[in-house]
mmCIF file of C-alpha atoms in Angstrom:
data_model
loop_
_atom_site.group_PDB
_atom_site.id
_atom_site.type_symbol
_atom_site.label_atom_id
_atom_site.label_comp_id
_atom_site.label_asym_id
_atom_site.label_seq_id
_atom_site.Cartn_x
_atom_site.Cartn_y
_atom_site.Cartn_z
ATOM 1 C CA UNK A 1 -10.097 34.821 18.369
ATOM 2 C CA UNK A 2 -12.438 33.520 20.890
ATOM 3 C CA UNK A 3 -15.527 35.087 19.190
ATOM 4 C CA UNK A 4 -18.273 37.706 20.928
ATOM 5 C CA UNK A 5 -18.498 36.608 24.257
ATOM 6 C CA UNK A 6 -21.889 36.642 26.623
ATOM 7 C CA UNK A 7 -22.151 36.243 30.541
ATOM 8 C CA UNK A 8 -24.326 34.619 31.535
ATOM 9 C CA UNK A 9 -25.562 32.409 29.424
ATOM 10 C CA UNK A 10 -28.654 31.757 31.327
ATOM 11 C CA UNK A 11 -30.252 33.789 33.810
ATOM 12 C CA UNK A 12 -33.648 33.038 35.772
ATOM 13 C CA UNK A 13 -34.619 35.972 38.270
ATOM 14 C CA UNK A 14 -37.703 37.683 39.758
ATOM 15 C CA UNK A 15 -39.775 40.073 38.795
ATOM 16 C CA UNK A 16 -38.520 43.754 40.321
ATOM 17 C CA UNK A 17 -35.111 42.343 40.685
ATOM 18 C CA UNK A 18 -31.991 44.109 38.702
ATOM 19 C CA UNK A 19 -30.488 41.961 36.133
ATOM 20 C CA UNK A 20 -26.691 43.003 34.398
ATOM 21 C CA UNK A 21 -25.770 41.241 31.109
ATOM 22 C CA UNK A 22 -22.105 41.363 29.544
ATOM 23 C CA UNK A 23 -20.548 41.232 26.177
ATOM 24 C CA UNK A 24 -17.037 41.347 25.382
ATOM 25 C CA UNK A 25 -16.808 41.851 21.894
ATOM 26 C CA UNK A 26 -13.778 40.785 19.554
ATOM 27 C CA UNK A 27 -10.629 42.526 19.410
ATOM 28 C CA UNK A 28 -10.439 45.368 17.221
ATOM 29 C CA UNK A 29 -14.114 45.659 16.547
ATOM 30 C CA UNK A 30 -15.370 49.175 16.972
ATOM 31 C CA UNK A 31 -18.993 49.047 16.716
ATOM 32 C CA UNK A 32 -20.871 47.041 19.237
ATOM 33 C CA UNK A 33 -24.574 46.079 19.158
ATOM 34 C CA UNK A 34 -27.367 44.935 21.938
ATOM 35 C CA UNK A 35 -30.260 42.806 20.703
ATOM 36 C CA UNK A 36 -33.706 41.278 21.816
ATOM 37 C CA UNK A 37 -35.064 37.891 20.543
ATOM 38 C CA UNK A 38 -38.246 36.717 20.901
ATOM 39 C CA UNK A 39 -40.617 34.275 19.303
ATOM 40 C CA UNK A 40 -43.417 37.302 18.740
ATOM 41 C CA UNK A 41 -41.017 40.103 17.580
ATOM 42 C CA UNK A 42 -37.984 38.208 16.506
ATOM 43 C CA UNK A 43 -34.572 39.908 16.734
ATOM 44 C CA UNK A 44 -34.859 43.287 17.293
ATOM 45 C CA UNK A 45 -31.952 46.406 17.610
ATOM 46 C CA UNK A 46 -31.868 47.924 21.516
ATOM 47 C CA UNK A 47 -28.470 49.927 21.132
ATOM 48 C CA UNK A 48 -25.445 50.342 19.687
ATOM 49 C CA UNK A 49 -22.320 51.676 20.452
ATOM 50 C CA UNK A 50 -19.412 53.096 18.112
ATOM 51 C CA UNK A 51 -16.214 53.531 19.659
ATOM 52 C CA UNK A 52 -18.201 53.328 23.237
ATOM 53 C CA UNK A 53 -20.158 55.940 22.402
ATOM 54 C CA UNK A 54 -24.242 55.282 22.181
ATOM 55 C CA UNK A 55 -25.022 55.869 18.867
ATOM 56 C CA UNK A 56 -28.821 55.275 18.779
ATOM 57 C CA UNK A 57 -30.601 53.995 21.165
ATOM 58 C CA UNK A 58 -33.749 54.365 19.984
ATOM 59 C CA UNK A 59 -34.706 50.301 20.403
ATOM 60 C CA UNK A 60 -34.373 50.582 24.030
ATOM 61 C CA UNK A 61 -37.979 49.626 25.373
ATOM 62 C CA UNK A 62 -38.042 52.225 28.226
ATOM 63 C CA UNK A 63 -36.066 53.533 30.924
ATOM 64 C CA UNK A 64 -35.354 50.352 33.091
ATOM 65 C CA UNK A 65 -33.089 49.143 30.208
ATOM 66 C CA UNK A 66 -30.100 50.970 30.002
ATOM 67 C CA UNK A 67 -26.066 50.573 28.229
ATOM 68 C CA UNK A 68 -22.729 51.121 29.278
ATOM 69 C CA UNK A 69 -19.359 50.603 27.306
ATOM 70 C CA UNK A 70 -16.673 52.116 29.995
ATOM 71 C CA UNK A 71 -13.761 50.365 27.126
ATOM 72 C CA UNK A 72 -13.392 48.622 23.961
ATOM 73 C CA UNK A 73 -13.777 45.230 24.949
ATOM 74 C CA UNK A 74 -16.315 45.468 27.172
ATOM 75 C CA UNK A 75 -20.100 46.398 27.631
ATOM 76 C CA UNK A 76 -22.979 45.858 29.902
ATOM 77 C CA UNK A 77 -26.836 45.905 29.416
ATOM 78 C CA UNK A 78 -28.994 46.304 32.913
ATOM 79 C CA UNK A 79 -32.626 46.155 33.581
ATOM 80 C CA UNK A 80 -33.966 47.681 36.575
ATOM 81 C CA UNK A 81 -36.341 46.574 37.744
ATOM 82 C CA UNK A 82 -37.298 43.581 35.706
ATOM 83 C CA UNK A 83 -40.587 42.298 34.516
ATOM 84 C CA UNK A 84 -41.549 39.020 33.327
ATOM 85 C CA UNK A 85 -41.917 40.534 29.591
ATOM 86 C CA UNK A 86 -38.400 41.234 29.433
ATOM 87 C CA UNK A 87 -37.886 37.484 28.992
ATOM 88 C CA UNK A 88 -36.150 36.869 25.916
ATOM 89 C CA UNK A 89 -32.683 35.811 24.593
ATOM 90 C CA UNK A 90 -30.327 39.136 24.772
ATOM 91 C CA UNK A 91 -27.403 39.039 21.767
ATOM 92 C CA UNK A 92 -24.245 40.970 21.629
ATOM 93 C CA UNK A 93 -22.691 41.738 18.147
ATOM 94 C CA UNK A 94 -19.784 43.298 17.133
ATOM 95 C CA UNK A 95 -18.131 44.511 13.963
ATOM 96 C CA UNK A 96 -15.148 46.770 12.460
ATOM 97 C CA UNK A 97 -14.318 49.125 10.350
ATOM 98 C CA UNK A 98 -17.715 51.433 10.130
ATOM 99 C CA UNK A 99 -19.954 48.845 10.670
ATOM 100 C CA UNK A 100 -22.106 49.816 7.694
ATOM 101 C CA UNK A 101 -22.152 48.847 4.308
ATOM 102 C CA UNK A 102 -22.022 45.423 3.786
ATOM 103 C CA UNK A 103 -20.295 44.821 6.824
ATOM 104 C CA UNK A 104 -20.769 41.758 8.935
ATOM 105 C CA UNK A 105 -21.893 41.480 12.566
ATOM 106 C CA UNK A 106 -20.769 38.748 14.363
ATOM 107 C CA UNK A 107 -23.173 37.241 17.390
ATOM 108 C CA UNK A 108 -22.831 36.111 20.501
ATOM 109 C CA UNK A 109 -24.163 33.116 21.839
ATOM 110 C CA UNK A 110 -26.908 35.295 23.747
ATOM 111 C CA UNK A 111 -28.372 35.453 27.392
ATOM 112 C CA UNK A 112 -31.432 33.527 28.030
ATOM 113 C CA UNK A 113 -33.163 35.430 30.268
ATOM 114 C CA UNK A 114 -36.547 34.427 32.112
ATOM 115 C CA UNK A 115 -38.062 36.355 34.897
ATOM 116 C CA UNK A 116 -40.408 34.708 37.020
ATOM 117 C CA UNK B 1 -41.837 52.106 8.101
ATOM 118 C CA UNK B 2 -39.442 49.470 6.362
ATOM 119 C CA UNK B 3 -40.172 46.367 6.883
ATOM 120 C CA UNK B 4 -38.831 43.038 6.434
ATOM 121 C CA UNK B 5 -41.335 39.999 5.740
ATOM 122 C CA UNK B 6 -39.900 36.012 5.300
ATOM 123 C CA UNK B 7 -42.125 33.474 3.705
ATOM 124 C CA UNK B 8 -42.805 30.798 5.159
ATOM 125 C CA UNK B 9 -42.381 30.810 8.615
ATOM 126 C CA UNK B 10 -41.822 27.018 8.369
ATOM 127 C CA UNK B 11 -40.512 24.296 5.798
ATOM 128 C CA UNK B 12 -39.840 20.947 6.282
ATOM 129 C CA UNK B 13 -37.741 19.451 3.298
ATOM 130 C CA UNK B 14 -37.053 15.958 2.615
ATOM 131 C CA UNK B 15 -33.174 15.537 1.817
ATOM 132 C CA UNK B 16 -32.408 16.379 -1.662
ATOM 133 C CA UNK B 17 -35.655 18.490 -1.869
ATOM 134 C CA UNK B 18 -34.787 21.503 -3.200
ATOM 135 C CA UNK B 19 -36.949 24.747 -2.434
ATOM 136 C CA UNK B 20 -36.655 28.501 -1.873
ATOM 137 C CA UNK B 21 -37.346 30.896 0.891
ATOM 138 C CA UNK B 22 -38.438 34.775 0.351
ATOM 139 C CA UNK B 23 -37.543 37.319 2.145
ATOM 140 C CA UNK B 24 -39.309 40.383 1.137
ATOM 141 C CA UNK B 25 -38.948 44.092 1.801
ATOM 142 C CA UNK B 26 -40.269 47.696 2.266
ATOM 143 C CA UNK B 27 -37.766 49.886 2.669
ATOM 144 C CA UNK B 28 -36.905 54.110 1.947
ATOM 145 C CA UNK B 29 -33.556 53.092 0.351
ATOM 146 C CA UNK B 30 -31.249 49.920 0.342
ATOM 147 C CA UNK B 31 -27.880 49.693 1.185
ATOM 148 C CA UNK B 32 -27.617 46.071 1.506
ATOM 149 C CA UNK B 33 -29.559 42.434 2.607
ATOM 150 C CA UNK B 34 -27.842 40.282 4.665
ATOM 151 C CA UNK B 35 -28.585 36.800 5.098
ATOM 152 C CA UNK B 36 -27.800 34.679 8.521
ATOM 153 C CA UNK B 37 -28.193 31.620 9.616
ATOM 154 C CA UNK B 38 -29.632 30.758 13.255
ATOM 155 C CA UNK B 39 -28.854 27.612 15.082
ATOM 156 C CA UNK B 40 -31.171 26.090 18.014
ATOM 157 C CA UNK B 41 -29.398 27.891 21.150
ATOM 158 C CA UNK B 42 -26.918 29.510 19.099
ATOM 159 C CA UNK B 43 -26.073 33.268 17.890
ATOM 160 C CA UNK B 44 -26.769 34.141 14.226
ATOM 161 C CA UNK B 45 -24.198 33.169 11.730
ATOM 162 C CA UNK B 46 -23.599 35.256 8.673
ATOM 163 C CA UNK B 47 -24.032 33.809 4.876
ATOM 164 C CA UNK B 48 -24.456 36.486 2.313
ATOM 165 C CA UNK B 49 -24.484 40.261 1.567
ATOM 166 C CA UNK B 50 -26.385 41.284 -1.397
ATOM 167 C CA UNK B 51 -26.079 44.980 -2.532
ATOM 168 C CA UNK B 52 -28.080 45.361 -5.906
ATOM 169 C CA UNK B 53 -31.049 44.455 -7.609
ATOM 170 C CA UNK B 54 -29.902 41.196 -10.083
ATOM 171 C CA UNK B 55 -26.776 40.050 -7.650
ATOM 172 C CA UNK B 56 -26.800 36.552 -6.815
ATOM 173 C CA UNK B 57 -23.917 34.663 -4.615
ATOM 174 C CA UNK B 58 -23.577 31.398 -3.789
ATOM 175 C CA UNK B 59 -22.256 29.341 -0.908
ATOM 176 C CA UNK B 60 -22.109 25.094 -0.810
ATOM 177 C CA UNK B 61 -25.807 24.569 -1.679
ATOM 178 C CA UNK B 62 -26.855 27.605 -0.828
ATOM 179 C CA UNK B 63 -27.498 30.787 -3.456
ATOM 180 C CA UNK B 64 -29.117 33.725 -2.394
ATOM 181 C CA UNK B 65 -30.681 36.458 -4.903
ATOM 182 C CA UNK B 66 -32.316 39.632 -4.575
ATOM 183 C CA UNK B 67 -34.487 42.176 -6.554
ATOM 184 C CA UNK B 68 -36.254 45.528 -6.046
ATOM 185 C CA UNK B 69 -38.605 44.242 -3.661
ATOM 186 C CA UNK B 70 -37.542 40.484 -2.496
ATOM 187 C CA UNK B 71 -34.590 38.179 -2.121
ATOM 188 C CA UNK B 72 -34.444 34.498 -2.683
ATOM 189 C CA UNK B 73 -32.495 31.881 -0.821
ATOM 190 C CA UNK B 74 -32.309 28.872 -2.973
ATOM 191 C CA UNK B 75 -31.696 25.597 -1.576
ATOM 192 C CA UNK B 76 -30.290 22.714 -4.261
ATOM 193 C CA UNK B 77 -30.790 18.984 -2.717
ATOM 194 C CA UNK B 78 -30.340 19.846 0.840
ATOM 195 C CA UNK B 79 -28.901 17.741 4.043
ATOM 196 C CA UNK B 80 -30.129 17.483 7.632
ATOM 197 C CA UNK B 81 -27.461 19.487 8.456
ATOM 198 C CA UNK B 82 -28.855 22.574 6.553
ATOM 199 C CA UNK B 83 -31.858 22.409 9.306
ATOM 200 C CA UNK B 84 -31.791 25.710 10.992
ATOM 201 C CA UNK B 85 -33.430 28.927 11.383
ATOM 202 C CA UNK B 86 -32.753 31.267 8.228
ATOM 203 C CA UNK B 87 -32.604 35.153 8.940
ATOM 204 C CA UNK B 88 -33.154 38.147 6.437
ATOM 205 C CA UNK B 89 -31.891 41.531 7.169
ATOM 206 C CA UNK B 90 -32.179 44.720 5.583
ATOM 207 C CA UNK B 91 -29.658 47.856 5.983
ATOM 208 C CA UNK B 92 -30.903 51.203 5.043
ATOM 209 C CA UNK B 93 -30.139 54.410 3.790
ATOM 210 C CA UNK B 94 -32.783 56.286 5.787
ATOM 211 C CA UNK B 95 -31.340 54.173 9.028
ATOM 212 C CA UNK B 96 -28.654 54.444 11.885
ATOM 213 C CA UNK B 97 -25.837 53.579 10.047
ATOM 214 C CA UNK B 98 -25.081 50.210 10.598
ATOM 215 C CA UNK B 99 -28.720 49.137 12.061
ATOM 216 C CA UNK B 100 -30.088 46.152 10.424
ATOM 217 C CA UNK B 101 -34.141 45.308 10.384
ATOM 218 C CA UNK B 102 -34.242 41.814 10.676
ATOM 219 C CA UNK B 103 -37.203 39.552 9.289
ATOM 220 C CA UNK B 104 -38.767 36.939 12.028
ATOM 221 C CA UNK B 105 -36.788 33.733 9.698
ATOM 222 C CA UNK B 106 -37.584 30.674 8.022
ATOM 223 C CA UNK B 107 -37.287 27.484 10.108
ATOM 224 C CA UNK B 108 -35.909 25.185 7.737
ATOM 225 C CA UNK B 109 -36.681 21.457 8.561
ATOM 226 C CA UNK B 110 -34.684 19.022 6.008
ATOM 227 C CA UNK B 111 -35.465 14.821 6.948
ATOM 228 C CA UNK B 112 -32.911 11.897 6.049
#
């Protein structure tokens, strides 16, 4: 399996533009996760999906982030509009089974995202 | 709140210098601490699941051990490659299922 996989993986835009992320997760995960990473915060939960249904979404800074799963193996994360403190690196994760105890999530290489 | 606190932020090893890293938590109710592994431009990278107080497991040179409040991550004579950024994460009974509160990590140094 080719892993959790992230488009782009770099992304430089401008302030009040819209920016669209993508994750394809592995194959027969059902749980699918959307984090932040920053030096002053670290790695923080946004959203996550089980079966492509939002389950919490409760990390989601405000209402110019927002999720969509339309299948299982695939997901998007948009901001609109975007503002330089969204700059961060943005990870996908994914995991089966019920994605709770014990279970492992496997990462992405993340989205690098600056906005100028 | 739970909360999720690694000591130090920093630690630069000499090869063969063997040290530990904390990783200590606040939390309503554990379910489990994870351990990962962050490379420089890289995803996070699973090591360890620890469920109960007095577990320990153990990977290459790696061990990782937890009690009611903390968890250790023992390193025993380590190599350059075990330079990297070491995550703690905590999964919670009180939380979304499956959401993990991540501590801000270690950044492990280790010279040749």
């Amino acid at each position: 399996d080719a892993g959790v996989i992230q488009s782009p993986r770099h992304e430089v835009t401008e302030m009040g533009q819209e920016v669209t992320l993508r994750c394809k997760p592995i194959s027969g995960h059902d749980y699918l996760f959307w984090y932040r990473q920053t030096m002053m915060r670290g790695l923080e939960l946004l959203i996550y999906f089980n079966n492509n249904v939002p389950i919490d979404d409760s990390g989601m800074p405000e209402d110019r982030f927002s999720a969509k799963m339309p299948n299982a193996s695939f997901s998007t994360l948009k901001i609109q509009p975007s503002e330089p403190r969204d700059s961060a690196v943005y990870f996908c994760a994914s995991t089966q089974r019920s994605g709770s105890f014990g279970s492992e999530q496997f990462f992405g290489p993340g989205t690098r995202l600056t906005v100028l | 709140e739970d909360q999720v606190t690694q000591s130090p932020e920093a630690l630069r090893l000499q090869e063969g210098e063997s040290s530990s890293l904390n990783c200590s938590y606040t939390v309503s109710g554990l379910r489990g601490l994870f351990w990962y592994r962050q490379d420089p431009g890289k995803g996070p990278e699973f090591l360890f699941t620890l469920y109960s107080a007095g577990e320990e497991k153990e990977k290459e040179r790696l061990k990782a051990t937890l009690t009611k409040k903390e968890s250790f991550l023992h390193i025993t004579a380590p190599k350059p490659e075990d330079s990297a950024t070491y995550l703690c994460a905590v999964q919670t009974y009180g939380g979304s299922q499956g959401n993990l509160i991540f501590g801000k990590g270690t950044k492990l140094s280790v010279k040749p």
